[in-house]
XYZ file of C-alpha atoms in Angstrom:
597
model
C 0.000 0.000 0.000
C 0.845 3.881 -0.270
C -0.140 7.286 -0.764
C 0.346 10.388 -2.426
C 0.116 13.822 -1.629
C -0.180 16.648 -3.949
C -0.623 20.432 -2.867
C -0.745 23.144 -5.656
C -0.484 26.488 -4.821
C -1.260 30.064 -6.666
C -1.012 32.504 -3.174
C -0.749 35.699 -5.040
C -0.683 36.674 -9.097
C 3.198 35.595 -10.567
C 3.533 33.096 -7.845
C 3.118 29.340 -8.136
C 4.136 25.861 -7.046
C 3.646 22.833 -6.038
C 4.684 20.015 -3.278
C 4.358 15.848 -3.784
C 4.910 13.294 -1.320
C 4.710 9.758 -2.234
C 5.117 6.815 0.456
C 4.929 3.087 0.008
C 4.779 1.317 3.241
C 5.837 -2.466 1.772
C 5.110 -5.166 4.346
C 7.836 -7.973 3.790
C 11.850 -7.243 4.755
C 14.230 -6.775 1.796
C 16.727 -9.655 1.211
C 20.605 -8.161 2.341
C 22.264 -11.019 -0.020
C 21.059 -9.339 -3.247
C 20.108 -5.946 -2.079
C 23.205 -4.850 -0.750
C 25.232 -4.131 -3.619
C 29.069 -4.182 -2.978
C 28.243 -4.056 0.908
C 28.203 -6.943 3.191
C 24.740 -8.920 3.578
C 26.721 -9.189 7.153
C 26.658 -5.193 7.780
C 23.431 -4.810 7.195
C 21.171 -4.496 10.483
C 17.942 -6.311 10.528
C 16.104 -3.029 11.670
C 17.553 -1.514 8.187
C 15.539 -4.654 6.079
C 12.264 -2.215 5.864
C 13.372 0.669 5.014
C 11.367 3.676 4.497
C 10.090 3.997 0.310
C 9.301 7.634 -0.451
C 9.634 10.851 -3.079
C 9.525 13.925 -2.611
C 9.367 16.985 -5.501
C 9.035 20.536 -4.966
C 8.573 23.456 -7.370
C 8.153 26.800 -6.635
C 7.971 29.840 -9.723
C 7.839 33.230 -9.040
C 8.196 36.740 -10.913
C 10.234 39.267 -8.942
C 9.121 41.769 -11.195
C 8.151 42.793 -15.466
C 11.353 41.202 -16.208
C 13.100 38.821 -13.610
C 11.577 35.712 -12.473
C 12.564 33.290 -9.370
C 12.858 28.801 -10.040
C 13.075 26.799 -7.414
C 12.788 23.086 -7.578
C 13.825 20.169 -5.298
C 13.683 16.224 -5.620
C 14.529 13.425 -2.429
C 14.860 10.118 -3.620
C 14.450 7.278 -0.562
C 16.610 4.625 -1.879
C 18.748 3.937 -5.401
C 15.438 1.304 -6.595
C 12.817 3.330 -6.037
C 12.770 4.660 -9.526
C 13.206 1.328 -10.731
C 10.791 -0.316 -8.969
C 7.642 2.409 -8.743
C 8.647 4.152 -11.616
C 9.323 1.015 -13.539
C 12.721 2.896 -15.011
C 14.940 -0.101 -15.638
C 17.799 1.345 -15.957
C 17.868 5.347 -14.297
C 20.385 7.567 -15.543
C 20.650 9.165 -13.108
C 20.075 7.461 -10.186
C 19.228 10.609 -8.407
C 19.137 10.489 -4.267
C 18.950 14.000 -3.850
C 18.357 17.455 -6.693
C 18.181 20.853 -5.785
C 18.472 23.911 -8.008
C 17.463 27.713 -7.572
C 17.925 29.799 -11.103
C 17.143 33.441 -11.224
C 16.346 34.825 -15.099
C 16.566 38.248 -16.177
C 15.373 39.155 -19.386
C 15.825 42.064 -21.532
C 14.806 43.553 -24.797
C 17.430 40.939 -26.783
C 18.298 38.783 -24.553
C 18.257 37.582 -20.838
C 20.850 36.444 -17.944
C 20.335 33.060 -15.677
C 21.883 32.792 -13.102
C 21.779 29.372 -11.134
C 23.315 26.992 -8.395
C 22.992 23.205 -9.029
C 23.567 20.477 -6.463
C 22.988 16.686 -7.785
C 23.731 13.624 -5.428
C 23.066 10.169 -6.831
C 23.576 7.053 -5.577
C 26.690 4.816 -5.943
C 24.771 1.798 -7.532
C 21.783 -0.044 -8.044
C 21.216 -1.378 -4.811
C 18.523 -0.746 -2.345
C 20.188 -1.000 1.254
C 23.417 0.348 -0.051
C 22.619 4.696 0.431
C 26.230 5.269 -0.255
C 26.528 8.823 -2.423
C 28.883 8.770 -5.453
C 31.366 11.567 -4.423
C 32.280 12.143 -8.024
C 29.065 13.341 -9.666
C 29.331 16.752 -10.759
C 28.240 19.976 -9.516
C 27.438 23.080 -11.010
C 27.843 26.165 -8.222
C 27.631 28.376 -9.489
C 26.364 28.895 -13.460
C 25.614 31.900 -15.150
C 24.274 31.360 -18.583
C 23.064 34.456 -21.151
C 21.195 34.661 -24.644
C 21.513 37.628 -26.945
C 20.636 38.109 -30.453
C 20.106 40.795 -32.709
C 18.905 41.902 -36.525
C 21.792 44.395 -37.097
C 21.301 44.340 -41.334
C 18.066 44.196 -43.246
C 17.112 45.226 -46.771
C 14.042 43.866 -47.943
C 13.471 40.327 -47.714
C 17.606 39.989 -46.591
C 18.248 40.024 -43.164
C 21.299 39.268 -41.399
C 21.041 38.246 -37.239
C 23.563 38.141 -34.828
C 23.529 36.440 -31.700
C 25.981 35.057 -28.426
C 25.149 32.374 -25.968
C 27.242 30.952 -23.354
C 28.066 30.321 -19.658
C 30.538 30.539 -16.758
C 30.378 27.436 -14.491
C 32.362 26.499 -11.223
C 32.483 22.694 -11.491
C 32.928 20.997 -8.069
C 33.180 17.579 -6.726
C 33.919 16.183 -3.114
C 36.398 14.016 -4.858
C 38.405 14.191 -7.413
C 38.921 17.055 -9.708
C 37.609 20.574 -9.841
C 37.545 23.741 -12.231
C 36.046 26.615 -13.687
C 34.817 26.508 -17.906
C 33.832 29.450 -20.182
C 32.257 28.477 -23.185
C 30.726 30.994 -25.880
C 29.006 30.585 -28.963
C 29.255 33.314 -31.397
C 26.204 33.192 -34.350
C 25.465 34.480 -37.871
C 22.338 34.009 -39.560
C 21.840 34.747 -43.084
C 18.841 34.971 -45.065
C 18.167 36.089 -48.502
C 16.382 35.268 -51.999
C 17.979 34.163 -54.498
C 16.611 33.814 -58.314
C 13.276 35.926 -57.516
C 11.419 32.639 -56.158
C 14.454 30.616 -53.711
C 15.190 31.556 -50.229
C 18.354 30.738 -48.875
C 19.492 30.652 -45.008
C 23.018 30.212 -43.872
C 23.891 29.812 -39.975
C 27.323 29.625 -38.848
C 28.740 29.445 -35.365
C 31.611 28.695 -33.111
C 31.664 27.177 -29.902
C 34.323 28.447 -27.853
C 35.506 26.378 -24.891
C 38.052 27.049 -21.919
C 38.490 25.267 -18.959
C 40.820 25.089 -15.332
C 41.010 22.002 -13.626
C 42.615 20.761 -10.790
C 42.444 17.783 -8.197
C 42.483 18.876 -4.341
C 44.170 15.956 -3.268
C 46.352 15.649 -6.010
C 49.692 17.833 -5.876
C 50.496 19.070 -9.693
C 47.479 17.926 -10.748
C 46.452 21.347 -12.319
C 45.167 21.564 -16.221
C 44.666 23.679 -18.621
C 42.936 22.911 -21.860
C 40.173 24.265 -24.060
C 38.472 23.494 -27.893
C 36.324 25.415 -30.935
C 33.781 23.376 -32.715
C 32.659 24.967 -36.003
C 28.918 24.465 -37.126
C 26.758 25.132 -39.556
C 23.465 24.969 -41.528
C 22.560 25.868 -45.173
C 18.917 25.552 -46.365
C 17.505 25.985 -49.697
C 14.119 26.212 -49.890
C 10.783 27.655 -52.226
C 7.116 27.544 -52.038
C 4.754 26.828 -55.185
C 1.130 27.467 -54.078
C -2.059 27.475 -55.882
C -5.697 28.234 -54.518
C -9.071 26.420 -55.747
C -12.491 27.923 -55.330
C -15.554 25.785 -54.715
C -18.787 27.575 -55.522
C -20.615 25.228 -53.043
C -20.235 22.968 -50.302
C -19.284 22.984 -47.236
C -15.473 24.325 -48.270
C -15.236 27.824 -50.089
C -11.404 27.486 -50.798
C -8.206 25.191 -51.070
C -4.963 26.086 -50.617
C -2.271 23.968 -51.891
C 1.047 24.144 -50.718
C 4.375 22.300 -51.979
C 7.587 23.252 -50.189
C 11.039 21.577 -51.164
C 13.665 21.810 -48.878
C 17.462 20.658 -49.646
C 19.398 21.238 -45.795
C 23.029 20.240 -45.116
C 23.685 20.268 -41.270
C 27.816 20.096 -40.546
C 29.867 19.774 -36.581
C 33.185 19.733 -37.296
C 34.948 17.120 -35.370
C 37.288 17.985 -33.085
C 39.036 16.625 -29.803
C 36.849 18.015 -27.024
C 39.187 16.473 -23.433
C 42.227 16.750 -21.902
C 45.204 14.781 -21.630
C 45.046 14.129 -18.230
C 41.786 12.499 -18.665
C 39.669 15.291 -16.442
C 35.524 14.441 -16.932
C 35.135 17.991 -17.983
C 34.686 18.561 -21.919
C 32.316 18.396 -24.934
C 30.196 15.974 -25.795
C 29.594 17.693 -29.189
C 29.305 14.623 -32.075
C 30.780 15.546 -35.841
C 27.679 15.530 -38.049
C 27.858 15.670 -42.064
C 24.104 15.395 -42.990
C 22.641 16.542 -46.222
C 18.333 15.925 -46.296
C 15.891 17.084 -48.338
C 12.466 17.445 -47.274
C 9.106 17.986 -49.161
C 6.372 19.141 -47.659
C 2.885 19.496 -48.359
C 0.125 21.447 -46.692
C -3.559 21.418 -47.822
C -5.523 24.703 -46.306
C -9.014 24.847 -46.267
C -12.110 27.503 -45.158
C -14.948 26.475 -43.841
C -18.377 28.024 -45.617
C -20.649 28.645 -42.836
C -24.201 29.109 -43.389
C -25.935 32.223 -41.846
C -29.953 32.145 -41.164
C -31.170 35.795 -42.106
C -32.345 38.169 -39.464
C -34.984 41.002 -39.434
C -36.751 43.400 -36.916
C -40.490 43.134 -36.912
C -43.435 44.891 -35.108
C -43.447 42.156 -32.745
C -39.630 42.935 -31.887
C -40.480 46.011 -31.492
C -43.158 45.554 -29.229
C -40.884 43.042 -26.647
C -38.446 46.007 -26.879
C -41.106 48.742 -25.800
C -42.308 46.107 -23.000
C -39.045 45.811 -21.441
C -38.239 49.400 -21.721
C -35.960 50.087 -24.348
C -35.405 53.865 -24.892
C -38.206 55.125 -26.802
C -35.139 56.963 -29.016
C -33.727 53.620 -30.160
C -37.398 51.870 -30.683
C -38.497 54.984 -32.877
C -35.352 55.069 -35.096
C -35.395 51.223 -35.426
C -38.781 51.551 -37.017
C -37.009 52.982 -40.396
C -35.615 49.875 -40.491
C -38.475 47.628 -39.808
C -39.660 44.723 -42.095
C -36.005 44.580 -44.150
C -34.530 41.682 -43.674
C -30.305 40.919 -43.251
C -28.810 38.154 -44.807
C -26.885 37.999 -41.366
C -26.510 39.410 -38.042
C -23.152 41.032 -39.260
C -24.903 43.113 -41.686
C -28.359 44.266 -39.566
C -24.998 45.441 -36.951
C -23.695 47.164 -39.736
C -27.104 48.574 -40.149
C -27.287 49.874 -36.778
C -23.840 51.737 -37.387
C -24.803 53.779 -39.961
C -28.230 54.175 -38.559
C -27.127 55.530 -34.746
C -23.308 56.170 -36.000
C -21.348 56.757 -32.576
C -24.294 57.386 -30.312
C -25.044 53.368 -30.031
C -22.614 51.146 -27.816
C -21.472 47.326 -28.345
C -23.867 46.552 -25.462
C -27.071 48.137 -26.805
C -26.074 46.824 -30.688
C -26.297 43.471 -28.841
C -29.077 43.882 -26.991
C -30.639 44.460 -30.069
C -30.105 41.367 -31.633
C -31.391 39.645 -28.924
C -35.188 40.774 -30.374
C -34.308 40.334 -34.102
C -36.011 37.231 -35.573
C -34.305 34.488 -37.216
C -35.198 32.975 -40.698
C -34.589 30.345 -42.452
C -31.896 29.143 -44.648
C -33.255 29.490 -48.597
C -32.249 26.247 -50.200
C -31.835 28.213 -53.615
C -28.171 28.673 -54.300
C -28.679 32.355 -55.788
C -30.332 33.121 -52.598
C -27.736 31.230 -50.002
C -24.596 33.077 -51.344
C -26.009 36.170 -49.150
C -25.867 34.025 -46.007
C -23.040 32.683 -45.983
C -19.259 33.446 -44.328
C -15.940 32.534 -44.856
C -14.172 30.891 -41.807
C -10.262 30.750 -40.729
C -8.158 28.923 -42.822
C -6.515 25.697 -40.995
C -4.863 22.970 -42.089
C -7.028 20.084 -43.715
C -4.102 17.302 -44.542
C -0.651 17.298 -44.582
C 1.673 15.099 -46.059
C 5.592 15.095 -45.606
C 8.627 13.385 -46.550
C 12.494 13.210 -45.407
C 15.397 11.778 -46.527
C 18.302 11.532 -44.643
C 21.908 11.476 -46.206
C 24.723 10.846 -43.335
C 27.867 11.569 -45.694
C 30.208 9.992 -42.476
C 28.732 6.818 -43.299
C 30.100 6.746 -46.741
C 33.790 6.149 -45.595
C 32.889 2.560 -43.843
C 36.652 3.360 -42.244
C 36.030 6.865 -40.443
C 36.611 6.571 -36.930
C 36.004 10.693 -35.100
C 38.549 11.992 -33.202
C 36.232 13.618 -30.638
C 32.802 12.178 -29.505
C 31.373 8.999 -30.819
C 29.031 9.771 -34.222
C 25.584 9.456 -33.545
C 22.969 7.378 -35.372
C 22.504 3.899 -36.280
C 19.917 3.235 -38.627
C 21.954 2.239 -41.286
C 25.241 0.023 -40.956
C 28.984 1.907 -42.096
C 28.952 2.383 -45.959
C 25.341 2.895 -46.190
C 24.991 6.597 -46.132
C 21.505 6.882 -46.930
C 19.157 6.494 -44.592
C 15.844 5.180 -44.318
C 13.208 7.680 -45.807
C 10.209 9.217 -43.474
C 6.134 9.288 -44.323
C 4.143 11.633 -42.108
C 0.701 11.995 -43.051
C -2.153 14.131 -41.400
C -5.396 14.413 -41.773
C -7.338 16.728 -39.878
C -11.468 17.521 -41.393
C -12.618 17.974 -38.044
C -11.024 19.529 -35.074
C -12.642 16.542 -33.238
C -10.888 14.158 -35.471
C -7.476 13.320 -36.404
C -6.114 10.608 -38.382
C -2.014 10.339 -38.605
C -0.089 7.505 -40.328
C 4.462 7.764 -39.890
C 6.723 4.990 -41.720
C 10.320 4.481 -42.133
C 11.017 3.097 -45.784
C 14.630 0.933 -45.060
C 16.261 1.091 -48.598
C 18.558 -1.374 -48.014
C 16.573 -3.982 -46.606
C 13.866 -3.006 -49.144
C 10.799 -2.336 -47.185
C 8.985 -0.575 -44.287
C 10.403 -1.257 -41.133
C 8.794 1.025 -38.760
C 5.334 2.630 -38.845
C 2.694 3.889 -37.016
C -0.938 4.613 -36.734
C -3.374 6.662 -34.735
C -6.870 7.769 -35.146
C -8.673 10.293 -32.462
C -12.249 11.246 -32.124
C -13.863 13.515 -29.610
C -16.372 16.051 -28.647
C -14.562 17.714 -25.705
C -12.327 17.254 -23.399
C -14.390 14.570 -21.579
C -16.007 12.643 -24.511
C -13.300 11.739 -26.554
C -11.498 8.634 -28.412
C -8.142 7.390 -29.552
C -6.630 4.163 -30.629
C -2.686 3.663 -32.362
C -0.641 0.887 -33.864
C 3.077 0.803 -34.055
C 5.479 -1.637 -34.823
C 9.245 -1.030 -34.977
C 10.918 -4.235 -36.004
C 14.830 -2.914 -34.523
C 16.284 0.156 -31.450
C 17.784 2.714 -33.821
C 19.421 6.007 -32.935
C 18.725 8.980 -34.956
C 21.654 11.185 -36.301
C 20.625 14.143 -33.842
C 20.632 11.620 -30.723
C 17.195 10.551 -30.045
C 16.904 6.920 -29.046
C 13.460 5.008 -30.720
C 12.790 1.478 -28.962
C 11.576 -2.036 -31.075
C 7.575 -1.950 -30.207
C 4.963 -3.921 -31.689
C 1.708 -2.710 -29.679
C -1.278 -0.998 -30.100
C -3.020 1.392 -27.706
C -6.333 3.030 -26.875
C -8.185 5.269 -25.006
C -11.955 6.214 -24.158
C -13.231 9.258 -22.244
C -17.310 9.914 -22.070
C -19.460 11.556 -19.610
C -22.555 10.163 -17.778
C -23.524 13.609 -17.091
C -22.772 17.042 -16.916
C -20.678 16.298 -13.445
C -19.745 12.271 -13.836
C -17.164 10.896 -16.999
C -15.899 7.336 -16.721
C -12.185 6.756 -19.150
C -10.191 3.997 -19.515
C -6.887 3.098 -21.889
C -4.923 0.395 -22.023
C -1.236 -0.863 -24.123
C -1.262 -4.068 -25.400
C 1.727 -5.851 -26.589
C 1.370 -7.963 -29.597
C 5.161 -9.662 -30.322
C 4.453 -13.154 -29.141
C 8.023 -14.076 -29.424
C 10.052 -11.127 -27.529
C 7.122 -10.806 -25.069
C 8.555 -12.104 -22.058
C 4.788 -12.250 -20.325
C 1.675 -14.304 -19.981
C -0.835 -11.272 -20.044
C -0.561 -8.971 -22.992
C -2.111 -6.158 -21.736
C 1.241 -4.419 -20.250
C -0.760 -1.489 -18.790
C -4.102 -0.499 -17.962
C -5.843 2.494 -16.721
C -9.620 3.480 -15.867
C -10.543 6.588 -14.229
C -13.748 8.176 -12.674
C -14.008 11.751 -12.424
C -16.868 13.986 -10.542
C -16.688 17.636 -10.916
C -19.454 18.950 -8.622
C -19.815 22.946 -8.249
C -15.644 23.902 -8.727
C -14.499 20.716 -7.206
C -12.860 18.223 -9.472
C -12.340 14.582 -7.807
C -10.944 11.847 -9.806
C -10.301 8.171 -8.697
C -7.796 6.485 -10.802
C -7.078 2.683 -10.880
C -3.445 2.267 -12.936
C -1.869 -1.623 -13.648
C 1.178 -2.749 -15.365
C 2.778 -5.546 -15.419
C 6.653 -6.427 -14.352
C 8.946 -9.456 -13.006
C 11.150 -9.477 -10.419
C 13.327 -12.114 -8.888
C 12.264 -14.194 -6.137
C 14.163 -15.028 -3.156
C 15.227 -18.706 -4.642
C 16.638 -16.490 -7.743
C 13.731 -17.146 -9.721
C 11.980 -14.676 -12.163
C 8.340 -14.227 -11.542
C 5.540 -11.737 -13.260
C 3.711 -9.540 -11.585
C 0.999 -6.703 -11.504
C 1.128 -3.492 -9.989
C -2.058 -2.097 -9.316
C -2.230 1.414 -7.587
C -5.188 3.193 -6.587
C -4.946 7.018 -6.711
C -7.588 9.073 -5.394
C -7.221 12.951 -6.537
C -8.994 15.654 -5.125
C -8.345 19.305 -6.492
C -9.665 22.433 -4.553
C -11.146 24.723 -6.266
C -10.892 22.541 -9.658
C -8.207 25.114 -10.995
C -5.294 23.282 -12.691
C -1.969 24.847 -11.928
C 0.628 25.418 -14.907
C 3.821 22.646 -15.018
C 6.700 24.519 -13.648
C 9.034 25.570 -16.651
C 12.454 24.960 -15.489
C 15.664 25.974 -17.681
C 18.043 23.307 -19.066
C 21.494 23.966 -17.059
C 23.510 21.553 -19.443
């Protein structure tokens, strides 16, 4: 069993926060032979085998004034398998035991200042009676980071921004080496057409690195070293548009849009540590990657039918009963009988009629007495009623393809941080080509469709599917497919996990003040499925919003295996029960806390 608490608060206007507490109060004592990590099962007292399970997270944002606001966060871990275990993170990275960071931004009209103090603890290894702290992990007290860019050239559509980014850091560590690093990034960004329909942009910067090291407890131990990493990005790019009118329907207009796009993305590679070995450095990967992208956007607006509007003696009359000034009743009768093919034009009326001496408020009012007519099904007579709505985007459809020209040498081996992206083996620089298609009629329903087209192996080997439907936000539906047949790494980094599973997801509401929901993940690789149920996770939830309350009662399982005491794997479910309770039903803003790294 456990609980959670979660307090949210908004005391004045610019301040905000909240506190959680989670405990888990687990009734059988942990086992010291395989819990103890590199310690002793024999150092381990038996009043230590239930030890406390808990979290605790606070966030606090606040603006000091127009321009300078106040972030303050904090994060307790109990124990390094708590994450692991309640979080179901196999493998956390970092194994935090203890986080807390206060940042003060400043911003001005091109740019703003952070300054910020950073102190991360995490635990020495994976093992839950073992609370020993890794004295080596990194600290960042303090760290003053700044932004500043400006448009110092334009002429016409050419433009030509400058900009600087950087930060000062004091690294510390309780043991082993310290220092201080500079690093700035001067930018240039240049745009500009070229052959009357091409636009071109050109971004180049530099990242400039310094850095002082030195090891407390080592004598001579001091360092000096620093690097410059040279990037940039070229794109090429035009739009060819063309517009269709429909002269009935529901649509009055399409907007086509094609936009090519040939990009070439560079890193230079460069040597980014010391040569004493100090964990202070880049981690900046070389990157040679030409892509060209086509888009294509579909644009649509919405014909909306008007019913026509007139005043008549009987609007009058309700208007003289409820005591309309006998002024507006007497001019309104110049306008009586004529009817308005909408209530845009009978306020358009009223303008001309009353000019300045009528407000919003008593244009309004008058509507409120107009009658409604019907809609005329003759076309001649329904182009009258009729407006044209926003323009959004019906459909899009996109594709990218990937050329990693590292990969053509099968041989190349980077002199500074490993190159990232596997999707293709060495001597296969192109890489597989992306689908993304969207289609959008309805803003209450969505239909998107992503594959990854593998040249070399000749055929699709990841895709994905999702449809959504809803009303609102409490009468809604979703379900999605994807299948990924191999883990791949993307050239920028990102990490995308095999799946084959499919999802869904169903909100709908007994009444105005009672919804039920409920979604679920189910795994559908029978071979690599390690499990006897295929549902991996499960959720239903009942929410009751009476008056400005908003109660919800959630009941959450997923499925997991552990080892038994004999050594033994063995499956099981976790089911948790949460039961959440807001007062006042106000939902507070996530806390938006700056990226220190």
């Amino acid at each position: 069993p456990g609980l959670r608490f979660d307090y949210q608060y908004a005391w004045t206007e610019g301040v905000r926060g909240e506190i959680k507490y989670q405990r888990f109060f687990e009734r059988d004592p942990r086992d010291p032979e395989k819990e103890s990590g590199s310690l002793s099962a024999d150092e381990i007292e038996s009043s230590k085998l239930h030890p406390q399970r808990f979290k605790f997270q606070f966030n606090h944002n606040q603006q000091l004034d127009g321009r300078s606001r106040l972030i303050a966060s904090a994060m307790v871990y109990s124990d390094s398998q708590f994450q692991k275990e309640y979080e179901l993170i196999e493998n956390p990275d970092p194994n935090t035991a203890q986080n807390f960071s206060v940042n003060i931004n400043r911003q001005f009209s091109k740019g703003s200042v952070t300054l910020s103090a950073t102190q991360t603890r995490v635990f020495s290894e994976l093992a839950l009676l073992n609370r020993k702290i890794d004295l080596t992990q990194i600290q960042y007290l303090p760290a003053l980071s700044f932004q500043f860019s400006d448009t110092f050239w334009r002429s016409g559509k050419t433009t030509l921004t400058r900009s600087v980014s950087g930060s000062i850091v004091r690294y510390y560590r309780v043991k082993g080496y310290n220092g201080e690093g500079i690093s700035v990034t001067p930018r240039l960004n240049f745009q500009f057409p070229i052959f009357q329909h091409f636009n071109v942009s050109i971004n180049v910067g530099k990242q400039i690195s310094s850095f002082e090291v030195r090891d407390p407890d080592l004598p001579g131990s001091d360092d000096e070293y620093g690097f410059q990493i040279l990037d940039g990005k070229a794109e090429i790019n035009t739009t060819v548009s063309r517009i269709f009118a429909i002269e009935s329907g529901i649509f009055s207009r399409f907007k086509h849009m094609i936009k090519p796009r040939l990009q070439y993305d560079y890193v230079e590679d460069v040597r980014q540590t010391s040569t004493s070995g100090v964990p202070f450095g880049g981690v900046v990967s070389t990157r040679r990657l030409a892509t060209f992208r086509l888009e294509n956007v579909l644009l649509a607006k919405r014909r909306f039918f008007e019913r026509s509007v007139k005043l008549t003696s009987l609007s009058l009359d309700r208007m003289r009963k409820n005591n309309i000034d006998p002024v507006i009743t007497r001019k309104l009768e110049l306008i009586l009988g004529q009817e308005f093919g909408s209530e845009k034009l009978l306020v358009e009326q009223l303008g001309r009629l009353f000019g300045e001496t009528i407000s919003t408020q008593q244009k309004n009012t008058i509507l409120t007495y107009a009658e409604k007519g019907v809609i005329p099904l003759l076309n001649n007579q329904v182009r009258g009623q009729t407006r044209e709505g926003k323009s959004w985007t019906l459909a899009s459809l996109n594709f990218v393809q990937h050329y990693d020209v590292l990969k053509k040498d099968p041989y190349f081996q980077p002199i500074g941080p490993a190159v990232k992206g596997s999707e293709t083996k060495s001597g296969k620089p192109l890489l597989p080509l992306r689908t993304n298609l969207t289609f959008t009629p309805e803003t209450a329903f969505s239909f998107n469709l992503f594959n990854r087209y593998h040249h070399q192996k000749r055929r699709i080997v990841e895709y994905s599917l999702g449809v959504s439907v809803g009303v609102n936000a409490h009468n809604k539906a979703s379900v999605n497919f994807r299948n990924n047949e191999f883990a791949y790494q993307t050239p920028f980094g990102n990490d995308v996990a095999a799946a084959n599973t499919f999802g869904f997801s169903n909100n709908f509401e007994a009444s105005d003040e009672l919804s039920f929901g409920f979604s679920g993940t189910v795994n559908l690789d029978a071979d690599s499925y390690t499990f006897r149920r295929r549902l991996s996770s499960s959720a239903f939830t009942v929410d009751y919003r009476p008056d400005c309350w908003n109660i919800r009662l959630a009941l959450t399982e997923k499925v997991g295996n552990t080892t038994t005491s004999s050594g033994r794997e063995q499956e099981y479910i976790d089911r948790t029960l949460y039961a959440y309770i807001n007062l006042g039903g106000i939902a507070i803003p996530e806390q938006i806390l700056p990226n220190l790294e």
